[in-house]
Tab-separated table of C-alpha atoms in Angstrom:
chain	number	residue	atom	x	y	z
A	1	MET	CA	321.692	71.342	182.755
A	2	ALA	CA	320.802	68.557	184.933
A	3	GLY	CA	322.774	65.516	184.227
A	4	LEU	CA	326.033	66.925	182.846
A	5	TYR	CA	329.705	67.582	185.223
A	6	LEU	CA	332.481	69.290	184.678
A	7	SER	CA	336.027	67.161	184.163
A	8	ARG	CA	339.064	67.812	183.778
A	9	ARG	CA	339.607	64.732	181.699
A	10	THR	CA	337.316	65.122	178.792
A	11	ALA	CA	336.294	67.557	176.149
A	12	LYS	CA	333.093	66.119	174.821
A	13	VAL	CA	329.901	66.598	175.924
A	14	HIS	CA	328.145	63.461	177.730
A	15	GLU	CA	324.877	62.941	178.615
A	16	PRO	CA	323.582	60.393	180.889
A	17	LYS	CA	322.104	57.057	179.025
A	18	GLU	CA	318.926	57.881	180.784
A	19	CYS	CA	318.763	61.319	179.415
A	20	LYS	CA	319.407	60.128	176.640
A	21	GLN	CA	316.191	58.392	176.734
A	22	MET	CA	314.128	60.442	178.773
A	23	LYS	CA	314.827	63.813	178.066
A	24	PRO	CA	314.909	65.558	175.048
A	25	ASN	CA	318.765	67.249	174.124
A	26	PRO	CA	319.046	70.007	176.362
A	27	VAL	CA	320.670	71.595	173.344
A	28	GLN	CA	317.443	71.136	171.049
A	29	ASP	CA	315.270	71.969	173.856
A	30	ILE	CA	317.339	75.712	174.730
A	31	ALA	CA	317.689	75.981	171.136
A	32	ASP	CA	313.862	75.788	170.707
A	33	ARG	CA	313.034	77.675	173.505
A	34	LEU	CA	315.369	80.520	172.304
A	35	SER	CA	313.475	80.458	168.947
A	36	GLN	CA	309.760	80.775	170.465
A	37	VAL	CA	310.975	84.039	172.072
A	38	LEU	CA	311.374	85.977	169.102
A	39	PRO	CA	309.688	88.695	168.007
A	40	PRO	CA	306.692	88.426	165.736
A	41	GLY	CA	308.264	89.656	162.790
A	42	LEU	CA	311.020	87.492	163.147
A	43	ALA	CA	309.167	84.137	162.476
A	44	VAL	CA	310.531	84.675	158.513
A	45	VAL	CA	313.510	83.406	159.742
A	46	ARG	CA	313.175	81.309	163.231
A	47	ASP	CA	314.123	78.017	161.926
A	48	GLU	CA	317.323	79.223	160.211
A	49	LEU	CA	318.038	81.500	163.711
A	50	LYS	CA	316.671	78.100	165.396
A	51	ASP	CA	319.192	76.308	163.850
A	52	ASN	CA	321.820	78.326	163.856
A	53	PHE	CA	321.465	78.625	167.911
A	54	ARG	CA	321.574	74.814	168.085
A	55	ALA	CA	324.881	75.048	165.935
A	56	ILE	CA	326.376	77.783	168.944
A	57	LEU	CA	325.302	75.845	171.951
A	58	GLN	CA	326.548	72.217	170.296
A	59	SER	CA	330.138	73.962	169.080
A	60	GLN	CA	330.313	75.594	172.894
A	61	MET	CA	329.705	72.847	174.563
A	62	GLY	CA	331.744	71.098	173.127
A	63	GLU	CA	334.441	73.398	174.424
A	64	LEU	CA	333.471	72.808	178.468
A	65	ASP	CA	334.672	69.874	179.994
A	66	LEU	CA	331.931	67.797	181.237
A	67	VAL	CA	331.178	64.264	182.156
A	68	SER	CA	327.828	61.900	182.676
A	69	GLN	CA	326.458	61.276	186.092
A	70	GLU	CA	327.078	57.903	185.339
A	71	GLN	CA	331.080	58.717	185.380
A	72	PHE	CA	330.944	61.449	188.111
A	73	GLU	CA	329.017	58.865	190.137
A	74	VAL	CA	332.105	56.481	189.842
A	75	GLN	CA	334.136	58.790	190.690
A	76	LYS	CA	332.761	59.643	193.772
A	77	GLU	CA	332.794	56.097	194.593
A	78	LEU	CA	336.373	55.262	193.954
A	79	LEU	CA	336.967	58.503	195.945
A	80	LEU	CA	335.186	57.392	199.236
A	81	ARG	CA	336.733	54.073	198.778
A	82	LEU	CA	340.241	55.366	198.550
A	83	ARG	CA	339.333	57.358	201.694
A	84	ARG	CA	338.535	54.694	203.695
A	85	ARG	CA	341.456	52.859	202.609
A	86	VAL	CA	343.977	55.736	203.734
A	87	GLY	CA	341.973	56.032	206.575
A	88	GLU	CA	343.096	52.532	207.624
A	89	LEU	CA	346.444	52.936	206.729
A	90	GLU	CA	346.654	55.547	208.850
A	91	GLN	CA	345.309	53.480	211.574
A	92	ARG	CA	347.672	51.103	210.964
A	93	VAL	CA	350.799	52.885	210.843
A	94	ALA	CA	349.820	54.709	213.730
A	95	GLU	CA	349.465	51.075	215.573
A	96	LEU	CA	353.133	49.761	214.088
A	97	GLU	CA	354.465	53.330	215.475
A	98	ALA	CA	353.376	52.786	218.473
A	99	ARG	CA	354.362	48.955	218.541
A	100	SER	CA	357.944	50.499	218.152
A	101	GLY	CA	358.086	52.832	220.422
A	102	SER	CA	357.072	50.771	222.935
A	103	ALA	CA	359.242	48.481	222.008
């Protein structure tokens, strides 16, 4: 499912704001597709099965640790900034060590 990412911090399904506005609910989409591939003999219970598919999918997705694309990008940017800062600090420590070693 595009736009959904795993996280160890949250146990809820989050979708990017763009997905909610532009794309249909992925759980609904999967439930629809599952109900469409049912044999013709099950057409009578198709809607009931589709509702069951949707409920099971929502339940299982609720147990996953997912974050939105937006939350993922924020964390990615934070990590990049922290890596740059650590590099700067390592360089500064090396300079200070070099100064104290030559003094």
